[in-house]
Amino acid sequence: MSVTGGGSLLLAWRLKDKRVLIVGGGDVASGRIEAVLVADALVTIISPALGLHPQTRHFIENSDRVTYHDRVFQGHDDLDGVDMVLTAIDDVEWSRQICALCRELKIPVNVADIPPSCDFYFGSQIRRGPLQIMISTNGNGPKLANIIKKRIEGTLPENVEEAIEKIGALRAKLRERAPGVGGLLGKKRMRWMVSVCNTWSIDELARLGNDSMEKLLVEGWDKGRVLKPHETGVAVPWWWNIPPQVTPGIAGFTCGVAVTVAIFILRRR
Amino acid sequence: MSVTGGGSLLLAWRLKDKRVLIVGGGDVASGRIEAVLVADALVTIISPALGLHPQTRHFIENSDRVTYHDRVFQGHDDLDGVDMVLTAIDDVEWSRQICALCRELKIPVNVADIPPSCDFYFGSQIRRGPLQIMISTNGNGPKLANIIKKRIEGTLPENVEEAIEKIGALRAKLRERAPGVGGLLGKKRMRWMVSVCNTWSIDELARLGNDSMEKLLVEGWDKGRVLKPHETGVAVPWWWNIPPQVTPGIAGFTCGVAVTVAIFILRRR
């Protein structure tokens, strides 16, 4: 197997309580601010009030995680204690200088619209509760990334976020019940969780409650097996588990039958 | 609009010709090696030969971007000039120490299986040429991420990578024709590219050739308009542009008609 290069390393960067500096306050900056607030960052915005996008203003006024300075970026001192820098200003030369300063201080930096000054790029993103999806075309076509994003959004199961939340809760309960990092136990825990995900549909996982989780652990994990949904009292009608790709086929078939029968009946009269 | 936290910042990290140190050579490490090779990194692997996964061995033997040291990680000196560190070893204490060293040197680090020692996480990934998609459940359910990944893979248009490559090429040609960074021209270029993506289907974009790109630029961009596919000689039959969600419905309908007709004919005999 050979590896085809030309890609990037897609990552979920942890920003909880990290300090992110945003230079600029326009349209692009407001998108950046939202993205880092999603990740629980502490945000500092440096931008003259004149150029603020209404959305940026909204974040400044309503989020206790945002600190705002009504001025331009002034240099070295503004980078003190900063964990990440995102710039979105029109001044290309100034942008490049901020990037150089960041590189010197080893602070990860993204300069909007100047790829060589970026340690990382953003992609089109989907957020559904704990689920995050990023679509990157590696700079080839941001708009196409957006079109693909919409297609994917349309195919995600409706209650996928509940399913993920429930599986996260089950995993936490399992860790409490069988604690420890790594080793054989870690592998056993992982295998069991994988079996649960393979046995239960997303609809069924989404309906897991505290009682059924307890049952799964006491009568399942403790006895080295994975209960089926109906054994824990969680059951959805079988037709809920029909894969969504099949549904239009069935609907089409039914219509086809109905239309043909109707034509036959009408012709007989 | 308020922002719900608890997420991460999804990024496409640039690694072209950056030095990535992988500590460990097992199953997990081999996946990491592949991921960073995709991003054109220069990889150093430190791991005793005894624990090497066949896949890791394959990369060591076949990639000129991989340097291998048959020993354990020895400390500070191993981090000299390194841009990113990924560890996947069983020794939890040693892992934490490597992490501490990296934090001191401000080198981004991921320690497999020890979330607090990670500056970033990996997610389930899809790669289709220049298209990369990452699915992250923010640590709630890696297996579910995988299930969602497979669903998404099944819904991606067949020639999506060709479409992205072609749109990338068109964009590069447009930049040559109307060069310059940012400003009004940059915005005009962006708007025109967006119109092309909105007017052309993915199938049509995938069939763009050099001639049709030239035509799009000369008779389109230069005259401030976006040509339709048939105007450039690229045309696909109209039924190629039927949205894929509709196809099973049509197929089902046809089957329904056929089956009903067959039943009527058989009953008449």
Coordinates of C-alpha atoms in Angstrom, one line a residue, chain A residues 12-242:
Chain A
A12 CA -9.8 18.4 16.5
W13 CA -7.8 21.0 18.4
R14 CA -8.6 21.4 22.1
L15 CA -9.1 25.0 23.1
K16 CA -11.0 24.7 26.4
D17 CA -9.9 27.7 28.5
K18 CA -7.0 28.4 26.0
R19 CA -6.4 32.0 25.0
V20 CA -7.1 32.8 21.4
L21 CA -6.3 36.2 19.9
I22 CA -8.5 37.3 17.0
V23 CA -7.1 40.3 15.0
G24 CA -9.9 41.9 13.1
G25 CA -13.6 42.1 13.6
G26 CA -15.3 41.8 10.2
D27 CA -17.3 39.1 8.5
V28 CA -14.5 36.5 8.4
A29 CA -13.4 37.3 12.0
S30 CA -17.0 36.8 13.3
G31 CA -17.0 33.2 11.9
R32 CA -13.7 32.5 13.6
I33 CA -14.9 33.9 16.9
E34 CA -17.9 31.5 16.7
A35 CA -15.7 28.5 15.9
V36 CA -13.4 29.1 18.9
L37 CA -16.3 29.8 21.3
V38 CA -17.7 26.4 20.3
A39 CA -14.5 25.0 21.6
D40 CA -14.7 26.9 24.9
A41 CA -11.8 29.2 24.2
L42 CA -11.1 32.5 26.0
V43 CA -11.2 35.0 23.2
T44 CA -9.4 38.4 22.8
I45 CA -10.5 40.5 19.9
I46 CA -8.3 43.4 18.7
S47 CA -10.0 45.6 16.1
P48 CA -11.1 49.2 15.8
A49 CA -14.8 49.5 16.6
L50 CA -15.4 51.1 13.2
G51 CA -14.9 47.8 11.4
L52 CA -16.9 45.5 13.6
H53 CA -19.4 43.2 12.0
P54 CA -22.8 43.1 13.8
Q55 CA -22.2 39.4 14.7
T56 CA -18.7 40.3 16.2
R57 CA -20.4 43.1 18.2
H58 CA -23.0 40.6 19.4
F59 CA -20.3 38.2 20.7
I60 CA -18.4 41.1 22.4
E61 CA -21.6 42.3 24.1
N62 CA -23.0 38.9 25.1
S63 CA -20.2 36.5 25.8
D64 CA -18.3 36.5 29.1
R65 CA -15.5 34.7 27.4
V66 CA -14.7 37.6 25.1
T67 CA -12.4 40.5 25.8
Y68 CA -12.4 43.4 23.4
H69 CA -9.8 46.0 22.6
D70 CA -10.9 48.9 20.4
R71 CA -7.6 49.5 18.6
V72 CA -5.2 47.9 16.0
F73 CA -2.7 45.2 16.8
Q74 CA 0.4 46.7 18.3
G75 CA 3.0 44.0 18.3
H76 CA 4.8 41.6 20.6
D77 CA 3.0 42.5 23.8
D78 CA -0.4 41.6 22.3
L79 CA 0.9 38.0 22.0
D80 CA 1.8 37.5 25.6
G81 CA 0.3 34.3 27.0
V82 CA -1.7 33.7 23.7
D83 CA -2.2 30.0 22.6
M84 CA -3.5 30.6 19.1
V85 CA -3.8 33.6 16.7
L86 CA -6.3 34.1 13.9
T87 CA -6.1 37.2 11.8
A88 CA -8.7 38.5 9.4
I89 CA -7.7 42.0 8.3
D90 CA -7.3 43.6 4.9
D91 CA -3.7 44.7 5.4
V92 CA -1.6 42.0 3.7
E93 CA 1.8 43.3 4.9
W94 CA 0.7 43.7 8.6
S95 CA -0.8 40.2 8.4
R96 CA 2.5 38.7 7.3
Q97 CA 4.3 40.5 10.1
I98 CA 1.9 39.1 12.7
C99 CA 2.4 35.7 11.3
A100 CA 6.2 36.1 11.5
L101 CA 5.9 37.2 15.2
C102 CA 3.7 34.1 15.9
R103 CA 6.2 31.7 14.2
E104 CA 9.0 33.2 16.3
L105 CA 7.0 32.6 19.5
K106 CA 5.7 29.2 18.3
I107 CA 2.1 30.2 18.5
P108 CA -0.1 28.4 15.9
V109 CA -1.5 31.0 13.5
N110 CA -4.0 31.3 10.7
V111 CA -4.0 34.4 8.4
A112 CA -7.2 34.6 6.4
D113 CA -6.6 34.5 2.6
I114 CA -2.8 34.1 2.8
P115 CA -2.2 30.4 2.7
P116 CA 1.6 30.5 3.2
S117 CA 1.0 32.4 6.5
C118 CA -1.2 29.6 7.8
D119 CA -0.1 26.7 10.1
F120 CA -3.6 25.3 9.5
Y121 CA -6.7 25.9 7.4
F122 CA -10.4 25.9 8.2
G123 CA -12.9 23.8 6.3
S124 CA -16.6 23.7 6.0
Q125 CA -18.0 22.5 9.3
I126 CA -21.1 20.7 10.6
R127 CA -22.0 20.8 14.2
R128 CA -24.7 18.6 15.7
G129 CA -24.3 18.5 19.5
P130 CA -21.2 16.5 20.3
L131 CA -20.8 15.6 16.6
Q132 CA -18.5 17.7 14.5
I133 CA -17.7 17.1 10.8
M134 CA -15.2 19.0 8.8
I135 CA -15.0 19.0 5.0
S136 CA -11.7 20.2 3.5
T137 CA -10.9 20.3 -0.2
N138 CA -7.3 21.3 0.7
G139 CA -7.8 24.8 -0.7
N140 CA -9.2 23.6 -4.1
G141 CA -12.8 24.6 -3.7
P142 CA -14.3 26.2 -0.6
K143 CA -17.7 26.5 -2.3
L144 CA -17.7 22.8 -3.3
A145 CA -16.8 21.9 0.3
N146 CA -20.0 23.8 1.2
I147 CA -22.1 21.9 -1.4
I148 CA -20.7 18.6 -0.1
K149 CA -21.4 19.8 3.5
K150 CA -25.1 20.4 2.6
R151 CA -25.4 16.9 1.1
I152 CA -23.9 15.3 4.2
E153 CA -26.1 17.3 6.5
G154 CA -29.1 15.9 4.6
T155 CA -28.0 12.3 5.1
L156 CA -27.2 12.5 8.9
P157 CA -29.7 10.5 10.9
E158 CA -32.1 12.8 12.7
N159 CA -31.2 11.8 16.3
V160 CA -27.5 11.3 15.8
E161 CA -26.6 13.8 18.5
E162 CA -28.7 12.0 21.1
A163 CA -27.2 8.7 20.1
I164 CA -23.6 10.1 20.6
E165 CA -24.5 11.7 23.9
K166 CA -26.0 8.5 25.2
I167 CA -23.0 6.4 24.1
G168 CA -20.7 9.0 25.7
A169 CA -22.7 8.7 29.0
L170 CA -22.6 4.9 28.8
R171 CA -18.9 5.0 28.3
A172 CA -18.4 7.2 31.3
K173 CA -20.5 4.9 33.4
L174 CA -18.5 1.9 32.2
R175 CA -15.3 3.7 33.1
E176 CA -16.6 4.3 36.6
R177 CA -17.5 0.6 36.9
A178 CA -14.3 -0.7 35.5
P179 CA -11.7 2.1 36.1
G180 CA -8.0 2.2 34.9
V181 CA -6.1 3.6 32.0
G182 CA -5.0 1.4 29.1
G183 CA -3.9 -2.3 29.4
L184 CA -6.1 -5.4 29.0
L185 CA -9.1 -3.9 30.8
G186 CA -9.0 -0.8 28.5
K187 CA -9.1 -3.1 25.5
K188 CA -11.9 -5.2 26.9
R189 CA -13.9 -2.0 27.6
M190 CA -13.3 -0.8 24.0
R191 CA -14.4 -4.1 22.5
W192 CA -17.6 -4.1 24.6
M193 CA -18.4 -0.5 23.5
V194 CA -17.8 -1.5 19.9
S195 CA -20.2 -4.4 20.2
V196 CA -22.9 -2.2 21.7
C197 CA -22.5 0.2 18.7
N198 CA -22.7 -2.7 16.3
T199 CA -25.7 -4.3 17.9
W200 CA -27.8 -1.2 18.5
S201 CA -29.0 1.1 15.8
I202 CA -28.6 4.9 16.1
D203 CA -32.4 5.2 16.8
E204 CA -32.1 2.7 19.6
L205 CA -29.0 4.3 21.1
A206 CA -30.7 7.6 21.1
R207 CA -33.5 6.1 23.3
L208 CA -31.1 4.7 25.9
G209 CA -32.2 6.0 29.4
N210 CA -30.5 5.7 32.8
D211 CA -32.4 2.5 33.6
S212 CA -31.5 0.8 30.3
M213 CA -27.9 1.8 30.7
E214 CA -27.8 0.3 34.2
K215 CA -29.3 -2.9 32.8
L216 CA -26.8 -3.0 30.0
L217 CA -24.0 -2.7 32.5
V218 CA -25.3 -5.0 35.2
E219 CA -26.7 -7.8 33.0
G220 CA -24.4 -7.1 30.1
W221 CA -20.9 -6.0 30.9
D222 CA -20.8 -7.8 34.3
K223 CA -21.7 -11.0 32.6
G224 CA -19.5 -10.5 29.6
R225 CA -22.2 -10.0 27.0
V226 CA -24.1 -7.3 25.1
L227 CA -27.8 -7.2 25.6
K228 CA -30.1 -6.6 22.6
P229 CA -32.2 -3.4 22.8
H230 CA -35.5 -5.3 23.6
E231 CA -33.8 -7.0 26.5
T232 CA -33.3 -3.7 28.2
G233 CA -36.8 -2.4 27.5
V234 CA -35.5 -0.1 24.7
A235 CA -37.2 -1.2 21.5
V236 CA -38.1 0.6 18.3
P237 CA -40.5 -0.9 15.7
W238 CA -38.5 -2.9 13.2
W239 CA -39.3 -0.4 10.4
W240 CA -37.5 2.3 12.2
N241 CA -34.3 0.4 11.6
I242 CA -34.8 0.3 7.8

